[in-house]
PDB file of C-alpha atoms in Angstrom:
ATOM      1  CA  MET A 864     -79.739 -27.574  49.963  1.00  0.00           C
ATOM      2  CA  TYR A 865     -83.018 -26.228  48.662  1.00  0.00           C
ATOM      3  CA  GLN A 866     -81.965 -22.653  49.466  1.00  0.00           C
ATOM      4  CA  ARG A 867     -78.766 -23.169  47.504  1.00  0.00           C
ATOM      5  CA  ILE A 868     -80.712 -24.363  44.476  1.00  0.00           C
ATOM      6  CA  VAL A 869     -83.036 -21.328  44.604  1.00  0.00           C
ATOM      7  CA  LEU A 870     -79.996 -19.058  44.820  1.00  0.00           C
ATOM      8  CA  ILE A 871     -78.314 -20.852  41.941  1.00  0.00           C
ATOM      9  CA  ALA A 872     -81.528 -20.636  39.917  1.00  0.00           C
ATOM     10  CA  ALA A 873     -81.739 -16.871  40.534  1.00  0.00           C
ATOM     11  CA  LEU A 874     -78.122 -16.398  39.496  1.00  0.00           C
ATOM     12  CA  LEU A 875     -78.717 -18.505  36.420  1.00  0.00           C
ATOM     13  CA  ALA A 876     -81.690 -16.353  35.518  1.00  0.00           C
ATOM     14  CA  VAL A 877     -79.490 -13.252  35.607  1.00  0.00           C
ATOM     15  CA  VAL A 878     -76.650 -14.931  33.710  1.00  0.00           C
ATOM     16  CA  ILE A 879     -78.875 -16.597  31.159  1.00  0.00           C
ATOM     17  CA  GLY A 880     -80.881 -13.429  30.654  1.00  0.00           C
ATOM     18  CA  GLY A 881     -77.678 -11.420  30.224  1.00  0.00           C
ATOM     19  CA  CYS A 882     -76.197 -13.951  27.876  1.00  0.00           C
ATOM     20  CA  GLY A 883     -79.270 -14.295  25.748  1.00  0.00           C
ATOM     21  CA  TYR A 884     -80.142 -17.889  26.659  1.00  0.00           C
ATOM     22  CA  SER A 885     -83.618 -19.026  25.767  1.00  0.00           C
ATOM     23  CA  GLU A 886     -86.308 -20.012  28.203  1.00  0.00           C
ATOM     24  CA  ASP A 887     -85.878 -23.661  27.176  1.00  0.00           C
ATOM     25  CA  GLN A 888     -82.196 -23.557  27.985  1.00  0.00           C
ATOM     26  CA  TRP A 889     -82.963 -21.952  31.311  1.00  0.00           C
ATOM     27  CA  GLN A 890     -85.542 -24.655  32.162  1.00  0.00           C
ATOM     28  CA  ALA A 891     -83.078 -27.392  31.140  1.00  0.00           C
ATOM     29  CA  GLN A 892     -80.432 -26.037  33.507  1.00  0.00           C
ATOM     30  CA  LEU A 893     -82.946 -25.675  36.287  1.00  0.00           C
ATOM     31  CA  GLY A 894     -84.113 -29.261  35.658  1.00  0.00           C
ATOM     32  CA  LYS A 895     -80.556 -30.547  36.099  1.00  0.00           C
ATOM     33  CA  TYR A 896     -80.289 -28.908  39.490  1.00  0.00           C
ATOM     34  CA  GLY A 897     -83.677 -30.263  40.437  1.00  0.00           C
ATOM     35  CA  GLN A 898     -82.436 -33.772  39.638  1.00  0.00           C
ATOM     36  CA  LEU A 899     -79.367 -33.211  41.779  1.00  0.00           C
ATOM     37  CA  ASP A 900     -81.556 -32.080  44.643  1.00  0.00           C
ATOM     38  CA  HIS A 901     -83.767 -35.157  44.239  1.00  0.00           C
ATOM     39  CA  LYS A 902     -80.720 -37.451  44.198  1.00  0.00           C
ATOM     40  CA  TYR A 903     -79.366 -35.769  47.327  1.00  0.00           C
ATOM     41  CA  HIS A 904     -82.604 -36.403  49.219  1.00  0.00           C
ATOM     42  CA  GLU A 905     -82.728 -40.020  48.024  1.00  0.00           C
ATOM     43  CA  GLU A 906     -79.172 -40.679  49.207  1.00  0.00           C
ATOM     44  CA  ARG A 907     -79.836 -39.010  52.534  1.00  0.00           C
ATOM     45  CA  GLU A 908     -82.937 -41.157  53.064  1.00  0.00           C
ATOM     46  CA  ALA A 909     -81.021 -44.299  52.060  1.00  0.00           C
ATOM     47  CA  HIS A 910     -78.257 -43.328  54.468  1.00  0.00           C
ATOM     48  CA  GLU A 911     -80.729 -42.926  57.339  1.00  0.00           C
ATOM     49  CA  ARG A 912     -82.458 -46.213  56.521  1.00  0.00           C
ATOM     50  CA  THR A 913     -79.115 -48.034  56.492  1.00  0.00           C
ATOM     51  CA  LYS A 914     -78.103 -46.455  59.802  1.00  0.00           C
ATOM     52  CA  LYS A 915     -81.401 -47.526  61.337  1.00  0.00           C
ATOM     53  CA  GLU A 916     -81.049 -51.095  60.022  1.00  0.00           C
ATOM     54  CA  LEU A 917     -77.440 -51.249  61.230  1.00  0.00           C
ATOM     55  CA  ALA A 918     -78.544 -50.186  64.702  1.00  0.00           C
ATOM     56  CA  GLN A 919     -81.172 -52.948  64.710  1.00  0.00           C
ATOM     57  CA  VAL A 920     -78.683 -55.609  63.591  1.00  0.00           C
ATOM     58  CA  LYS A 921     -76.147 -54.421  66.183  1.00  0.00           C
ATOM     59  CA  GLN A 922     -78.830 -54.810  68.848  1.00  0.00           C
ATOM     60  CA  ARG A 923     -79.559 -58.337  67.600  1.00  0.00           C
ATOM     61  CA  VAL A 924     -75.846 -59.208  67.743  1.00  0.00           C
ATOM     62  CA  THR A 925     -75.678 -57.865  71.305  1.00  0.00           C
ATOM     63  CA  GLU A 926     -78.698 -59.943  72.350  1.00  0.00           C
ATOM     64  CA  LEU A 927     -77.316 -63.136  70.778  1.00  0.00           C
ATOM     65  CA  GLN A 928     -73.930 -62.606  72.410  1.00  0.00           C
ATOM     66  CA  ALA A 929     -75.584 -62.126  75.794  1.00  0.00           C
ATOM     67  CA  GLN A 930     -77.647 -65.310  75.381  1.00  0.00           C
ATOM     68  CA  LEU A 931     -74.631 -67.391  74.335  1.00  0.00           C
ATOM     69  CA  GLU A 932     -72.383 -65.985  77.060  1.00  0.00           C
ATOM     70  CA  LYS A 933     -75.076 -66.727  79.633  1.00  0.00           C
ATOM     71  CA  SER A 934     -74.942 -70.353  78.441  1.00  0.00           C
ATOM     72  CA  GLY A 935     -71.167 -70.428  78.805  1.00  0.00           C
ATOM     73  CA  VAL A 936     -69.981 -69.707  75.259  1.00  0.00           C
ATOM     74  CA  ASP A 937     -66.860 -67.528  75.234  1.00  0.00           C
ATOM     75  CA  LEU A 938     -67.190 -64.799  72.591  1.00  0.00           C
ATOM     76  CA  SER A 939     -64.454 -62.455  73.797  1.00  0.00           C
ATOM     77  CA  ALA A 940     -62.536 -62.646  70.513  1.00  0.00           C
ATOM     78  CA  LEU A 941     -65.680 -61.862  68.542  1.00  0.00           C
ATOM     79  CA  ASN A 942     -66.562 -58.949  70.809  1.00  0.00           C
ATOM     80  CA  GLN A 943     -63.112 -57.411  70.311  1.00  0.00           C
ATOM     81  CA  GLN A 944     -63.356 -57.838  66.558  1.00  0.00           C
ATOM     82  CA  LEU A 945     -66.809 -56.265  66.398  1.00  0.00           C
ATOM     83  CA  LEU A 946     -65.708 -53.366  68.587  1.00  0.00           C
ATOM     84  CA  LYS A 947     -62.711 -52.722  66.350  1.00  0.00           C
ATOM     85  CA  SER A 948     -64.790 -53.038  63.204  1.00  0.00           C
ATOM     86  CA  GLY A 949     -67.530 -50.814  64.596  1.00  0.00           C
ATOM     87  CA  THR A 950     -65.054 -48.086  65.560  1.00  0.00           C
ATOM     88  CA  GLU A 951     -63.489 -48.123  62.128  1.00  0.00           C
ATOM     89  CA  ARG A 952     -66.860 -47.961  60.426  1.00  0.00           C
ATOM     90  CA  GLN A 953     -68.096 -45.116  62.586  1.00  0.00           C
ATOM     91  CA  GLN A 954     -65.310 -42.968  61.158  1.00  0.00           C
ATOM     92  CA  LEU A 955     -66.762 -43.536  57.704  1.00  0.00           C
ATOM     93  CA  VAL A 956     -70.475 -43.105  58.341  1.00  0.00           C
ATOM     94  CA  ALA A 957     -70.681 -40.238  55.882  1.00  0.00           C
ATOM     95  CA  ASN A 958     -69.942 -42.737  53.116  1.00  0.00           C
ATOM     96  CA  LEU A 959     -73.061 -44.711  52.236  1.00  0.00           C
ATOM     97  CA  SER A 960     -71.158 -47.597  50.626  1.00  0.00           C
ATOM     98  CA  GLU A 961     -68.994 -48.023  53.747  1.00  0.00           C
ATOM     99  CA  LEU A 962     -72.068 -47.905  55.945  1.00  0.00           C
ATOM    100  CA  LYS A 963     -73.673 -50.636  53.854  1.00  0.00           C
ATOM    101  CA  GLN A 964     -70.512 -52.705  54.129  1.00  0.00           C
ATOM    102  CA  ALA A 965     -70.600 -52.380  57.905  1.00  0.00           C
ATOM    103  CA  LEU A 966     -74.238 -53.477  57.855  1.00  0.00           C
ATOM    104  CA  GLU A 967     -73.384 -56.592  55.836  1.00  0.00           C
ATOM    105  CA  GLU A 968     -70.575 -57.477  58.243  1.00  0.00           C
ATOM    106  CA  TYR A 969     -72.892 -57.247  61.238  1.00  0.00           C
ATOM    107  CA  LYS A 970     -75.545 -59.284  59.413  1.00  0.00           C
ATOM    108  CA  LEU A 971     -72.944 -61.992  58.809  1.00  0.00           C
ATOM    109  CA  ARG A 972     -71.973 -61.951  62.500  1.00  0.00           C
ATOM    110  CA  ALA A 973     -75.609 -62.192  63.544  1.00  0.00           C
ATOM    111  CA  ASP A 974     -76.182 -65.174  61.215  1.00  0.00           C
ATOM    112  CA  GLN A 975     -73.114 -66.945  62.608  1.00  0.00           C
ATOM    113  CA  LEU A 976     -74.195 -66.351  66.195  1.00  0.00           C
ATOM    114  CA  GLU A 977     -77.683 -67.576  65.369  1.00  0.00           C
ATOM    115  CA  ARG A 978     -76.293 -70.835  63.943  1.00  0.00           C
ATOM    116  CA  ILE A 979     -74.145 -71.418  67.024  1.00  0.00           C
ATOM    117  CA  LYS A 980     -77.076 -70.673  69.325  1.00  0.00           C
ATOM    118  CA  GLN A 981     -79.353 -73.063  67.405  1.00  0.00           C
ATOM    119  CA  ARG A 982     -76.713 -75.805  67.470  1.00  0.00           C
ATOM    120  CA  PHE A 983     -76.330 -75.608  71.236  1.00  0.00           C
ATOM    121  CA  GLU A 984     -80.088 -75.473  71.735  1.00  0.00           C
ATOM    122  CA  ILE A 985     -80.518 -78.644  69.645  1.00  0.00           C
ATOM    123  CA  LEU A 986     -77.882 -80.454  71.715  1.00  0.00           C
ATOM    124  CA  GLN A 987     -79.474 -79.279  74.957  1.00  0.00           C
ATOM    125  CA  LYS A 988     -82.856 -80.546  73.802  1.00  0.00           C
ATOM    126  CA  LYS A 989     -81.395 -83.950  72.929  1.00  0.00           C
ATOM    127  CA  LEU A 990     -79.818 -84.233  76.375  1.00  0.00           C
ATOM    128  CA  GLN A 991     -82.858 -82.980  78.294  1.00  0.00           C
ATOM    129  CA  LYS A 992     -83.645 -86.514  79.474  1.00  0.00           C
ATOM    130  CA  LEU A 993     -80.346 -86.555  81.357  1.00  0.00           C
ATOM    131  CA  VAL A 994     -81.141 -83.187  82.924  1.00  0.00           C
ATOM    132  CA  ASN A 995     -84.471 -84.593  84.054  1.00  0.00           C
ATOM    133  CA  MET A 996     -82.539 -87.403  85.761  1.00  0.00           C
ATOM    134  CA  GLY A 997     -80.622 -84.841  87.799  1.00  0.00           C
ATOM    135  CA  LEU A 998     -77.403 -84.836  85.775  1.00  0.00           C
ATOM    136  CA  LYS A 999     -75.813 -81.503  84.938  1.00  0.00           C
ATOM    137  CA  VAL A1000     -75.512 -80.598  81.251  1.00  0.00           C
ATOM    138  CA  GLU A1001     -73.636 -77.373  80.651  1.00  0.00           C
ATOM    139  CA  ILE A1002     -71.400 -75.476  78.264  1.00  0.00           C
ATOM    140  CA  ARG A1003     -67.789 -75.116  79.391  1.00  0.00           C
ATOM    141  CA  ARG A1004     -65.059 -73.700  77.178  1.00  0.00           C
ATOM    142  CA  ASN A1005     -67.469 -73.661  74.220  1.00  0.00           C
ATOM    143  CA  ARG A1006     -68.208 -77.381  74.519  1.00  0.00           C
ATOM    144  CA  MET A1007     -71.272 -79.236  75.695  1.00  0.00           C
ATOM    145  CA  VAL A1008     -70.447 -81.237  78.827  1.00  0.00           C
ATOM    146  CA  ILE A1009     -72.390 -83.995  80.612  1.00  0.00           C
ATOM    147  CA  ARG A1010     -71.209 -83.998  84.234  1.00  0.00           C
ATOM    148  CA  LEU A1011     -71.361 -87.304  86.091  1.00  0.00           C
ATOM    149  CA  PRO A1012     -70.888 -87.111  89.885  1.00  0.00           C
ATOM    150  CA  GLY A1013     -67.822 -89.081  90.920  1.00  0.00           C
ATOM    151  CA  ASP A1014     -69.200 -90.126  94.309  1.00  0.00           C
ATOM    152  CA  VAL A1015     -72.159 -91.792  92.577  1.00  0.00           C
ATOM    153  CA  LEU A1016     -69.931 -93.583  90.083  1.00  0.00           C
ATOM    154  CA  PHE A1017     -67.113 -94.752  92.366  1.00  0.00           C
ATOM    155  CA  PRO A1018     -66.271 -95.475  96.001  1.00  0.00           C
ATOM    156  CA  SER A1019     -63.750 -93.084  97.519  1.00  0.00           C
ATOM    157  CA  GLY A1020     -60.264 -93.471  96.059  1.00  0.00           C
ATOM    158  CA  GLN A1021     -61.256 -96.353  93.746  1.00  0.00           C
ATOM    159  CA  ASP A1022     -61.992 -96.908  90.060  1.00  0.00           C
ATOM    160  CA  THR A1023     -64.531 -99.724  90.498  1.00  0.00           C
ATOM    161  CA  LEU A1024     -67.999 -98.701  89.409  1.00  0.00           C
ATOM    162  CA  ARG A1025     -70.849 -98.726  91.915  1.00  0.00           C
ATOM    163  CA  SER A1026     -74.130-100.315  90.850  1.00  0.00           C
ATOM    164  CA  ASP A1027     -75.739 -96.852  91.003  1.00  0.00           C
ATOM    165  CA  GLY A1028     -72.950 -95.606  88.759  1.00  0.00           C
ATOM    166  CA  GLU A1029     -73.655 -98.316  86.208  1.00  0.00           C
ATOM    167  CA  GLU A1030     -77.313 -97.294  86.132  1.00  0.00           C
ATOM    168  CA  VAL A1031     -76.312 -93.690  85.429  1.00  0.00           C
ATOM    169  CA  LEU A1032     -73.969 -94.769  82.624  1.00  0.00           C
ATOM    170  CA  ASN A1033     -76.661 -97.029  81.146  1.00  0.00           C
ATOM    171  CA  ALA A1034     -79.051 -94.076  80.994  1.00  0.00           C
ATOM    172  CA  VAL A1035     -76.435 -91.818  79.398  1.00  0.00           C
ATOM    173  CA  ALA A1036     -75.473 -94.484  76.861  1.00  0.00           C
ATOM    174  CA  GLU A1037     -79.108 -95.114  75.967  1.00  0.00           C
ATOM    175  CA  VAL A1038     -79.710 -91.426  75.188  1.00  0.00           C
ATOM    176  CA  ILE A1039     -76.588 -91.258  72.998  1.00  0.00           C
ATOM    177  CA  ARG A1040     -77.078 -94.655  71.355  1.00  0.00           C
ATOM    178  CA  ASN A1041     -80.704 -94.001  70.388  1.00  0.00           C
ATOM    179  CA  ASP A1042     -80.026 -90.633  68.785  1.00  0.00           C
ATOM    180  CA  LYS A1043     -78.417 -90.919  65.353  1.00  0.00           C
ATOM    181  CA  GLN A1044     -76.724 -87.529  65.515  1.00  0.00           C
ATOM    182  CA  LEU A1045     -75.392 -87.970  69.056  1.00  0.00           C
ATOM    183  CA  ALA A1046     -74.160 -91.484  68.277  1.00  0.00           C
ATOM    184  CA  ALA A1047     -72.128 -90.047  65.394  1.00  0.00           C
ATOM    185  CA  ARG A1048     -70.382 -87.493  67.626  1.00  0.00           C
ATOM    186  CA  TYR A1049     -66.964 -87.847  69.231  1.00  0.00           C
ATOM    187  CA  PHE A1050     -66.709 -87.715  73.034  1.00  0.00           C
ATOM    188  CA  GLN A1051     -63.870 -87.183  75.434  1.00  0.00           C
ATOM    189  CA  ILE A1052     -64.361 -88.927  78.761  1.00  0.00           C
ATOM    190  CA  ALA A1053     -62.562 -86.709  81.261  1.00  0.00           C
ATOM    191  CA  GLY A1054     -61.772 -87.740  84.833  1.00  0.00           C
ATOM    192  CA  HIS A1055     -61.390 -85.096  87.556  1.00  0.00           C
ATOM    193  CA  THR A1056     -60.565 -85.142  91.286  1.00  0.00           C
ATOM    194  CA  ASP A1057     -60.485 -82.715  94.193  1.00  0.00           C
ATOM    195  CA  ASN A1058     -57.152 -81.403  95.469  1.00  0.00           C
ATOM    196  CA  LYS A1059     -56.814 -83.800  98.397  1.00  0.00           C
ATOM    197  CA  PRO A1060     -53.645 -85.885  97.930  1.00  0.00           C
ATOM    198  CA  ILE A1061     -53.978 -89.658  97.911  1.00  0.00           C
ATOM    199  CA  LYS A1062     -52.720 -91.177 101.154  1.00  0.00           C
ATOM    200  CA  GLY A1063     -51.443 -94.619 101.992  1.00  0.00           C
ATOM    201  CA  GLY A1064     -50.096 -95.606  98.581  1.00  0.00           C
ATOM    202  CA  GLY A1065     -52.303 -98.292  97.048  1.00  0.00           C
ATOM    203  CA  ARG A1066     -52.902 -98.597  93.307  1.00  0.00           C
ATOM    204  CA  PHE A1067     -52.786 -94.848  92.655  1.00  0.00           C
ATOM    205  CA  ASN A1068     -49.852 -92.694  93.639  1.00  0.00           C
ATOM    206  CA  ASP A1069     -51.560 -89.412  92.764  1.00  0.00           C
ATOM    207  CA  ASN A1070     -54.777 -87.785  91.551  1.00  0.00           C
ATOM    208  CA  TRP A1071     -53.573 -87.860  87.942  1.00  0.00           C
ATOM    209  CA  ALA A1072     -53.580 -91.651  87.961  1.00  0.00           C
ATOM    210  CA  LEU A1073     -56.918 -91.856  89.767  1.00  0.00           C
ATOM    211  CA  SER A1074     -58.670 -89.451  87.386  1.00  0.00           C
ATOM    212  CA  LEU A1075     -57.298 -91.211  84.304  1.00  0.00           C
ATOM    213  CA  MET A1076     -58.195 -94.702  85.492  1.00  0.00           C
ATOM    214  CA  ARG A1077     -61.718 -93.594  86.396  1.00  0.00           C
ATOM    215  CA  ALA A1078     -62.133 -92.117  82.919  1.00  0.00           C
ATOM    216  CA  ARG A1079     -60.797 -95.378  81.459  1.00  0.00           C
ATOM    217  CA  ARG A1080     -63.266 -97.405  83.535  1.00  0.00           C
ATOM    218  CA  VAL A1081     -66.210 -95.308  82.319  1.00  0.00           C
ATOM    219  CA  LEU A1082     -65.006 -95.638  78.730  1.00  0.00           C
ATOM    220  CA  LEU A1083     -64.710 -99.425  78.980  1.00  0.00           C
ATOM    221  CA  TYR A1084     -68.221 -99.652  80.400  1.00  0.00           C
ATOM    222  CA  LEU A1085     -69.738 -97.412  77.736  1.00  0.00           C
ATOM    223  CA  ILE A1086     -68.220 -99.363  74.833  1.00  0.00           C
ATOM    224  CA  ALA A1087     -69.005-102.827  76.234  1.00  0.00           C
ATOM    225  CA  PRO A1088     -71.842-104.613  74.369  1.00  0.00           C
ATOM    226  CA  VAL A1089     -75.354-103.960  75.621  1.00  0.00           C
ATOM    227  CA  GLU A1090     -76.005-107.701  75.456  1.00  0.00           C
ATOM    228  CA  SER A1091     -73.519-108.223  78.270  1.00  0.00           C
ATOM    229  CA  LYS A1092     -75.859-106.231  80.532  1.00  0.00           C
ATOM    230  CA  GLU A1093     -72.760-104.423  81.722  1.00  0.00           C
ATOM    231  CA  GLY A1094     -72.176-102.054  78.863  1.00  0.00           C
ATOM    232  CA  GLY A1095     -73.503 -99.073  76.956  1.00  0.00           C
ATOM    233  CA  GLY A1096     -72.912-100.319  73.417  1.00  0.00           C
ATOM    234  CA  LEU A1097     -71.283 -97.113  72.163  1.00  0.00           C
ATOM    235  CA  ASP A1098     -68.772 -96.919  69.315  1.00  0.00           C
ATOM    236  CA  ALA A1099     -65.253 -97.378  70.693  1.00  0.00           C
ATOM    237  CA  GLN A1100     -63.783 -95.341  67.843  1.00  0.00           C
ATOM    238  CA  ARG A1101     -65.685 -92.261  68.956  1.00  0.00           C
ATOM    239  CA  LEU A1102     -64.633 -92.189  72.603  1.00  0.00           C
ATOM    240  CA  HIS A1103     -61.321 -91.534  74.292  1.00  0.00           C
ATOM    241  CA  ALA A1104     -60.244 -91.061  77.902  1.00  0.00           C
ATOM    242  CA  ALA A1105     -58.258 -88.323  79.628  1.00  0.00           C
ATOM    243  CA  GLY A1106     -57.300 -87.601  83.231  1.00  0.00           C
ATOM    244  CA  TYR A1107     -57.080 -84.040  84.537  1.00  0.00           C
ATOM    245  CA  GLY A1108     -56.376 -84.682  88.210  1.00  0.00           C
ATOM    246  CA  ASP A1109     -57.319 -81.582  90.201  1.00  0.00           C
ATOM    247  CA  THR A1110     -56.283 -79.084  87.491  1.00  0.00           C
ATOM    248  CA  ASP A1111     -59.772 -78.205  86.235  1.00  0.00           C
ATOM    249  CA  PRO A1112     -62.076 -77.609  89.232  1.00  0.00           C
ATOM    250  CA  VAL A1113     -65.665 -76.473  88.786  1.00  0.00           C
ATOM    251  CA  SER A1114     -65.941 -75.311  92.396  1.00  0.00           C
ATOM    252  CA  SER A1115     -63.752 -74.298  95.309  1.00  0.00           C
ATOM    253  CA  ASN A1116     -61.761 -77.037  97.035  1.00  0.00           C
ATOM    254  CA  ASP A1117     -62.062 -75.145 100.322  1.00  0.00           C
ATOM    255  CA  THR A1118     -65.380 -76.777 101.223  1.00  0.00           C
ATOM    256  CA  GLU A1119     -66.577 -80.376 101.275  1.00  0.00           C
ATOM    257  CA  ASP A1120     -69.413 -79.551  98.897  1.00  0.00           C
ATOM    258  CA  GLY A1121     -66.983 -77.910  96.479  1.00  0.00           C
ATOM    259  CA  ARG A1122     -64.626 -80.898  96.602  1.00  0.00           C
ATOM    260  CA  LYS A1123     -67.589 -83.199  95.984  1.00  0.00           C
ATOM    261  CA  GLN A1124     -68.466 -81.285  92.812  1.00  0.00           C
ATOM    262  CA  ASN A1125     -64.866 -81.471  91.624  1.00  0.00           C
ATOM    263  CA  ARG A1126     -64.805 -85.268  91.975  1.00  0.00           C
ATOM    264  CA  ARG A1127     -66.491 -86.051  88.698  1.00  0.00           C
ATOM    265  CA  VAL A1128     -66.299 -87.638  85.257  1.00  0.00           C
ATOM    266  CA  GLU A1129     -67.376 -85.593  82.257  1.00  0.00           C
ATOM    267  CA  LEU A1130     -68.542 -86.628  78.817  1.00  0.00           C
ATOM    268  CA  VAL A1131     -67.419 -83.801  76.556  1.00  0.00           C
ATOM    269  CA  LEU A1132     -68.979 -83.479  73.103  1.00  0.00           C
ATOM    270  CA  LEU A1133     -66.108 -82.597  70.804  1.00  0.00           C
ATOM    271  CA  PRO A1134     -66.857 -80.106  68.007  1.00  0.00           C
ATOM    272  CA  ASP A1135     -67.124 -81.468  64.483  1.00  0.00           C
ATOM    273  CA  VAL A1136     -65.412 -79.936  61.448  1.00  0.00           C
ATOM    274  CA  GLU A1137     -68.331 -77.641  60.572  1.00  0.00           C
ATOM    275  CA  GLU A1138     -68.477 -76.255  64.100  1.00  0.00           C
ATOM    276  CA  MET A1139     -64.714 -75.651  64.208  1.00  0.00           C
ATOM    277  CA  LEU A1140     -64.884 -73.757  60.920  1.00  0.00           C
ATOM    278  CA  ASP A1141     -67.817 -71.714  62.195  1.00  0.00           C
ATOM    279  CA  LEU A1142     -66.038 -70.781  65.416  1.00  0.00           C
ATOM    280  CA  LYS A1143     -62.775 -70.036  63.596  1.00  0.00           C
ATOM    281  CA  SER A1144     -64.569 -67.628  61.259  1.00  0.00           C
ATOM    282  CA  LEU A1145     -65.699 -65.600  64.271  1.00  0.00           C
ATOM    283  CA  ILE A1146     -62.166 -64.882  65.453  1.00  0.00           C
TER     284      ILE A1146
END
């Protein structure tokens, strides 16, 4: 660029000299080209700064995605969108305004991921007492799940709570009841079984019925008054029961240990309106 300006200046000197332009006019023309050269360098520097910042934000997005996916959050739709957006923007990198727009989009994605990450971390911290008790708290299908072992809660093939199971439910209810934010959340109580068919008839003809009635039993215990000494005192309007039978295993049914893990009841924290809007905006 500088060489072009020198060449142009030399040509102008010949033209201006031949045309009788004054020295002042010559300096004015040269000044204009100097300004153009200065503007070019400023834009190039701004372009490089924006590219560098974009690269940093992209790296932050990648790190946040990896952290959330490690926790169990599914971000496949977001990844596809970012990949598509990034490819489109790369075709326009010569345009500073488009590059800045790409930067703003990635900043927005990073902020959204950061909010989701913080929300899950807060929930995990609130439920740490249950983890310390040996219960499993995890993220499955973008929802926080408290997993309660079925063999601790119930005798085989029954929906009557064991005394040990009642103690576990009391502890879970106490954590939820004593935390204002958790107590205001909605929960699904989900019953699950292994894939072994029920034999000998009895009250339950199949695993669907068994899983649903176990979920119902846990729900009834959790909403019973604390004063009864057989209840968790939770808000009945914020809990509901569902039975999944053997359709949603967390381990293989080919081993006894795997089947034991699949026999469970889960307390699933349902997303609130703000969370649903946040997740929808990422798709």
